[in-house]
């Protein structure tokens, strides 16, 4: 399906403020960016680099006063997402080198503390895809999904205590549970068509049967319409923006996703 | 200055034909891509990856029949290019690791065979920027520049024998001469505002005084308006397209660069 | 100074157990490996790869029963460590791209929660080196250093609550405090000559005045004799070994460092 | 089999001379380095980095006068090399991203000029492994192998004109022929047990049936005992040493390979 996505951010700052944005989706195996726009008001010098996960990041210093970004893109993405019930667990020794980092605990995914819980949840499942699908199901029925956004990400431990969270928080718990079973898992931030209410979204991927599969505990039914902006170990790696110096909050954050 | 660039390519193929394109300029230290479009007719699955030089490459298989690409971008680039007369030669032991590869001979830049010639040309110059500037001047006055495009790149040795060439060929000789003096050098392909006649362009960069500087032996005067699409050791790394299987040639290649 | 280092690990396993080891120091800017030995008993196929931080990692599956590794190396390292009182804070926009990741919170360094505390500790310091030196001093005088090793790393928050920890734990708190001031910081694991009692060691580095500087809150006096094995965001990245499947603990871990 | 390899190089220089050496084999999928020694006389600061092909490179400045390197290693390598008659050709669109660069022409492998010749040589072969095996056979029976070393590498075109060459030259022609058939190919330098006369060796690898396979046109029979030091597009990437400034030649180069 062809989607038109947009994200507009507006800040008011008192000081020159360094930002790192991650707002440019990349063409890749799963999506093709046919056209794209990335506007800054006022125009300031911006420098783009690729981070260690392959994400495009934009660095700039916002001048004091109003500062806004307006990004939009026309993107072809899959109508449905791939599923692979029964997909096998990949033995550690057969994982590609660059997937191994997704086995380790990270800031918001303390997988080193979830081994027992993950084993219980997936007790009756075959190792691999079915374990992850069961984790997704468990999250969907157990952890209350509270749509919308929150500024402070919760770690898997915190989400588990609180038994509720935004999309990003549920993804953190999903990732931590997978990793504690030695299944590589990562977070994805991006857009989802017909998300209610419309916002930036986050979900997770697990590496089974020799590739990454998409999981999203916030949705009742599997469907397509996902557009990835960034991949990482957890929210610390895929912040839509990182800002340095005295804290600045967006006074406007508007997201749209429309079928073309 | 703000430029609107476009490049359209059209092919007719008899067989499914794998292509790797390099037609997506990247935002970076020197230019900012404000908007961009990349259209395929017919639409086929395309996969993007980043090569070892940081260039964005698009992989696809063109179906038999007509196939065309249409890319365009709105880009902010510098009004003038930096110069640094007297800029110092960087000792090998002080070069960044990732610059070292630009010291080695490559397919079209046989720098291992140009030591004597480069030494003669730059006999009266201080090591560093001034040597490169002298090489650029020597190329401009000695090698006849034949604007337009050619399908088969010439190597530095061939250009030197023929005493003429297109932009890419002059760049090859410039790069080979620099490297033979232990100055890292690389080729750049991209757009140049007000190039006559308008076509894709190629020039070279040399690493002196701790950064890359732009050199272009095809132009009488230094000016801005450059938009880089790809960087590499020579034309083998930065082909706008690589095509595999029975040879296919573009039946149309149209380039425009306009001031916004 | 020339050091002879060794580390021997011995495990007993009931099942074939996948391991990833990080026990091979690399020659680099700070140390030169003149000779090295890495023996496995029994001999099993082992595969080496370089992780995203440049560390050499060895992957293998230990067979059931006794399994041991014996590594040793003869290494030249600096007699003293560089210091730079007054060294300037590097503005975010001037940091190299590959240093930016060391600004982000990570598994054991929840820098997003330490802004206020770091500001208080460094209240009277110039931004940059002096802030980090003050953090090191504060750690040394405030957090009780308990030499020896522990299996479960503590996060910065946990160390701060507990007010004590092993070398790795102190490093976590140091790193978190630096990052919360927008100073890139990373953990290092390795050897330290004359460490008492002798064990693998951990310390941290901060990026100020355009390079990495060494800090170690466990030692009273600055001195040389450091040998780095691995660099990372925190202990999750630089585990000397990661083991998958049912937990296995070393029945022997012996480290020696001698002056040659 | 377990091999003990050594390489000693000795130079006499009149000036401080920057060198980049590539003399440290890496543990990887095909070999395990159990012990290793790398000595410099006199001792000078040396800095190691990993190049874009994953090779370990050592940078140093040799002082005027005598300078020597002495490296040795104990290595486990395969007793025989894998073969895969009938192994399939991998379609361009299915090649891993990081293999694509081995399809392009390079300094000493002008694959863009060998299409017709390669097609003739492999006329009766199935695409894939069998084509490469036929190229290896053709090289072995057609191009006279002249054991020993030469300072100036020959390019594939030059080897083909001369109809003879050292191991490196035969590898260049093999690589060029493979690439002209859209089969990724690369050169390898290293050691070979029982090579006559004993010297550093070079051979090539081709990517078919989803992995790299070893080919060596200098040997009558397929056998094991290969130890790789470096991989690259051609000899320009894998020089055992690159030296900058006034030319310096080794006054001694001694290689040994013994069964342990």
CSV table of C-alpha atoms in Angstrom, one decimal, chain D residues 49-233:
chain,number,residue,atom,x,y,z
D,49,UNK,CA,43.3,-0.5,12.9
D,50,UNK,CA,40.8,-2.6,11.0
D,51,UNK,CA,40.4,-1.7,7.4
D,52,UNK,CA,37.2,-1.9,5.4
D,53,UNK,CA,37.7,-5.5,4.5
D,54,UNK,CA,38.2,-6.5,8.2
D,55,UNK,CA,42.0,-6.9,8.0
D,56,UNK,CA,44.1,-5.9,10.9
D,57,UNK,CA,46.7,-3.2,9.8
D,58,UNK,CA,49.6,-1.9,11.8
D,59,UNK,CA,50.8,1.7,11.2
D,60,UNK,CA,54.2,2.9,12.3
D,61,UNK,CA,57.1,5.1,11.3
D,62,UNK,CA,60.4,3.2,11.0
D,63,UNK,CA,63.4,5.2,12.2
D,64,UNK,CA,66.4,5.6,9.9
D,65,UNK,CA,68.7,2.7,9.9
D,66,UNK,CA,67.9,-1.0,10.3
D,67,UNK,CA,64.3,-1.9,10.9
D,68,UNK,CA,62.8,-5.4,11.2
D,69,UNK,CA,59.6,-7.1,12.0
D,70,UNK,CA,59.3,-10.6,13.2
D,71,UNK,CA,55.9,-12.2,13.3
D,72,UNK,CA,54.9,-15.8,14.1
D,73,UNK,CA,51.7,-17.6,14.9
D,74,UNK,CA,50.4,-21.0,15.8
D,75,UNK,CA,47.2,-21.6,13.9
D,76,UNK,CA,44.6,-24.3,13.4
D,77,UNK,CA,43.4,-24.5,9.8
D,78,UNK,CA,41.4,-27.0,7.7
D,79,UNK,CA,43.0,-30.2,6.4
D,80,UNK,CA,41.2,-29.9,3.1
D,81,UNK,CA,39.3,-27.1,1.4
D,82,UNK,CA,35.6,-27.2,0.7
D,83,UNK,CA,34.5,-27.9,-2.8
D,84,UNK,CA,31.0,-27.7,-4.3
D,85,UNK,CA,30.7,-29.0,-7.9
D,86,UNK,CA,27.4,-27.8,-9.3
D,87,UNK,CA,27.1,-25.1,-6.7
D,88,UNK,CA,24.6,-22.5,-8.0
D,89,UNK,CA,25.2,-19.0,-9.2
D,90,UNK,CA,23.8,-16.4,-6.8
D,91,UNK,CA,21.6,-13.9,-8.6
D,92,UNK,CA,22.7,-10.3,-8.0
D,93,UNK,CA,19.5,-9.5,-6.2
D,94,UNK,CA,20.2,-12.2,-3.7
D,95,UNK,CA,23.8,-11.3,-2.9
D,96,UNK,CA,24.4,-9.9,0.6
D,97,UNK,CA,25.1,-6.1,0.5
D,98,UNK,CA,28.7,-6.4,1.6
D,99,UNK,CA,29.5,-8.9,-1.1
D,100,UNK,CA,28.5,-6.5,-3.9
D,101,UNK,CA,31.8,-4.6,-3.9
D,102,UNK,CA,33.5,-7.7,-5.1
D,103,UNK,CA,31.6,-7.5,-8.4
D,104,UNK,CA,33.3,-4.2,-9.4
D,105,UNK,CA,36.5,-3.8,-11.4
D,106,UNK,CA,39.5,-2.9,-9.3
D,107,UNK,CA,43.1,-1.7,-9.8
D,108,UNK,CA,44.6,-5.0,-10.9
D,109,UNK,CA,41.3,-6.8,-12.0
D,110,UNK,CA,39.9,-4.9,-14.9
D,111,UNK,CA,36.8,-7.1,-15.1
D,112,UNK,CA,35.1,-4.6,-17.3
D,113,UNK,CA,37.3,-5.8,-20.2
D,114,UNK,CA,37.0,-9.6,-19.8
D,115,UNK,CA,33.4,-10.4,-20.5
D,116,UNK,CA,33.9,-12.1,-23.8
D,117,UNK,CA,36.9,-14.1,-22.8
D,118,UNK,CA,35.3,-15.4,-19.6
D,119,UNK,CA,32.2,-16.4,-21.5
D,120,UNK,CA,34.4,-18.4,-24.0
D,121,UNK,CA,36.4,-20.2,-21.3
D,122,UNK,CA,33.3,-21.3,-19.4
D,123,UNK,CA,31.1,-22.0,-22.4
D,124,UNK,CA,30.2,-25.5,-21.4
D,125,UNK,CA,29.7,-24.9,-17.7
D,126,UNK,CA,26.7,-24.4,-15.5
D,127,UNK,CA,26.6,-20.9,-14.0
D,128,UNK,CA,28.2,-20.8,-10.6
D,129,UNK,CA,30.9,-23.0,-9.0
D,130,UNK,CA,31.6,-24.9,-12.2
D,131,UNK,CA,32.4,-21.8,-14.0
D,132,UNK,CA,34.9,-20.8,-11.4
D,133,UNK,CA,36.4,-24.3,-11.3
D,134,UNK,CA,36.8,-24.1,-15.1
D,135,UNK,CA,38.5,-20.7,-14.8
D,136,UNK,CA,40.9,-22.1,-12.3
D,137,UNK,CA,41.6,-25.1,-14.6
D,138,UNK,CA,42.1,-22.8,-17.5
D,139,UNK,CA,44.5,-20.6,-15.6
D,140,UNK,CA,46.5,-23.6,-14.3
D,141,UNK,CA,46.9,-25.1,-17.8
D,142,UNK,CA,47.3,-21.8,-19.8
D,143,UNK,CA,49.2,-19.2,-17.7
D,144,UNK,CA,52.7,-20.3,-16.7
D,145,UNK,CA,53.0,-20.1,-12.9
D,146,UNK,CA,56.4,-18.7,-11.9
D,147,UNK,CA,56.9,-19.3,-8.2
D,148,UNK,CA,58.6,-16.7,-6.1
D,149,UNK,CA,57.8,-13.1,-5.6
D,150,UNK,CA,57.8,-9.9,-7.6
D,151,UNK,CA,57.6,-6.4,-6.4
D,152,UNK,CA,55.3,-5.0,-9.0
D,153,UNK,CA,51.9,-6.6,-9.2
D,154,UNK,CA,50.6,-7.3,-12.7
D,155,UNK,CA,47.0,-6.5,-13.6
D,156,UNK,CA,44.7,-9.1,-15.2
D,157,UNK,CA,45.2,-7.5,-18.6
D,158,UNK,CA,49.0,-7.6,-18.2
D,159,UNK,CA,49.0,-11.2,-17.0
D,160,UNK,CA,46.9,-12.2,-19.9
D,161,UNK,CA,49.3,-10.5,-22.3
D,162,UNK,CA,52.4,-12.0,-20.7
D,163,UNK,CA,50.8,-15.5,-20.2
D,164,UNK,CA,52.8,-16.0,-17.0
D,165,UNK,CA,53.0,-14.6,-13.5
D,166,UNK,CA,53.5,-15.2,-9.8
D,167,UNK,CA,50.7,-16.5,-7.6
D,168,UNK,CA,49.2,-13.0,-7.1
D,169,UNK,CA,49.1,-12.3,-10.8
D,170,UNK,CA,47.3,-15.6,-11.5
D,171,UNK,CA,44.8,-14.7,-8.8
D,172,UNK,CA,44.2,-11.3,-10.5
D,173,UNK,CA,43.3,-12.9,-13.7
D,174,UNK,CA,41.1,-15.4,-12.0
D,175,UNK,CA,39.3,-12.7,-10.1
D,176,UNK,CA,38.8,-10.5,-13.2
D,177,UNK,CA,37.3,-13.5,-15.1
D,178,UNK,CA,34.9,-14.4,-12.3
D,179,UNK,CA,33.7,-10.8,-11.9
D,180,UNK,CA,33.1,-10.4,-15.6
D,181,UNK,CA,30.5,-13.3,-15.2
D,182,UNK,CA,28.9,-11.4,-12.3
D,183,UNK,CA,30.4,-13.8,-9.8
D,184,UNK,CA,31.9,-11.9,-6.8
D,185,UNK,CA,35.6,-12.7,-6.4
D,186,UNK,CA,38.4,-11.5,-4.1
D,187,UNK,CA,42.1,-12.0,-3.5
D,188,UNK,CA,43.5,-13.6,-0.4
D,189,UNK,CA,47.1,-13.3,0.8
D,190,UNK,CA,48.6,-15.6,3.4
D,191,UNK,CA,50.5,-18.8,4.0
D,192,UNK,CA,50.3,-22.2,2.4
D,193,UNK,CA,51.8,-25.3,4.0
D,194,UNK,CA,54.3,-27.1,1.8
D,195,UNK,CA,54.4,-24.3,-0.8
D,196,UNK,CA,57.5,-24.7,-3.0
D,197,UNK,CA,59.5,-22.5,-2.7
D,198,UNK,CA,58.2,-21.2,0.6
D,199,UNK,CA,57.0,-17.6,0.4
D,200,UNK,CA,54.0,-15.6,1.1
D,201,UNK,CA,51.2,-16.8,-1.1
D,202,UNK,CA,48.1,-15.4,-2.8
D,203,UNK,CA,45.0,-17.2,-4.1
D,204,UNK,CA,41.4,-16.2,-4.8
D,205,UNK,CA,37.9,-16.9,-3.5
D,206,UNK,CA,34.6,-16.8,-5.4
D,207,UNK,CA,31.1,-16.4,-3.9
D,208,UNK,CA,28.8,-19.1,-5.2
D,209,UNK,CA,26.1,-21.2,-3.5
D,210,UNK,CA,25.8,-18.6,-0.8
D,211,UNK,CA,29.4,-18.6,0.5
D,212,UNK,CA,33.0,-18.0,-0.4
D,213,UNK,CA,35.0,-20.9,-1.9
D,214,UNK,CA,38.8,-21.1,-2.2
D,215,UNK,CA,40.5,-21.4,-5.6
D,216,UNK,CA,44.2,-21.6,-6.4
D,217,UNK,CA,45.4,-21.9,-9.9
D,218,UNK,CA,49.0,-22.4,-8.8
D,219,UNK,CA,48.4,-25.9,-7.3
D,220,UNK,CA,47.9,-29.1,-9.1
D,221,UNK,CA,45.8,-30.7,-6.4
D,222,UNK,CA,43.2,-29.3,-3.9
D,223,UNK,CA,44.4,-29.6,-0.4
D,224,UNK,CA,44.3,-27.8,2.9
D,225,UNK,CA,46.9,-25.9,4.9
D,226,UNK,CA,45.8,-22.3,3.9
D,227,UNK,CA,46.2,-19.5,6.4
D,228,UNK,CA,44.7,-16.2,5.4
D,229,UNK,CA,46.3,-12.9,6.4
D,230,UNK,CA,44.3,-10.5,4.3
D,231,UNK,CA,41.3,-10.2,2.0
D,232,UNK,CA,40.7,-7.6,-0.6
D,233,UNK,CA,39.6,-6.7,-4.1
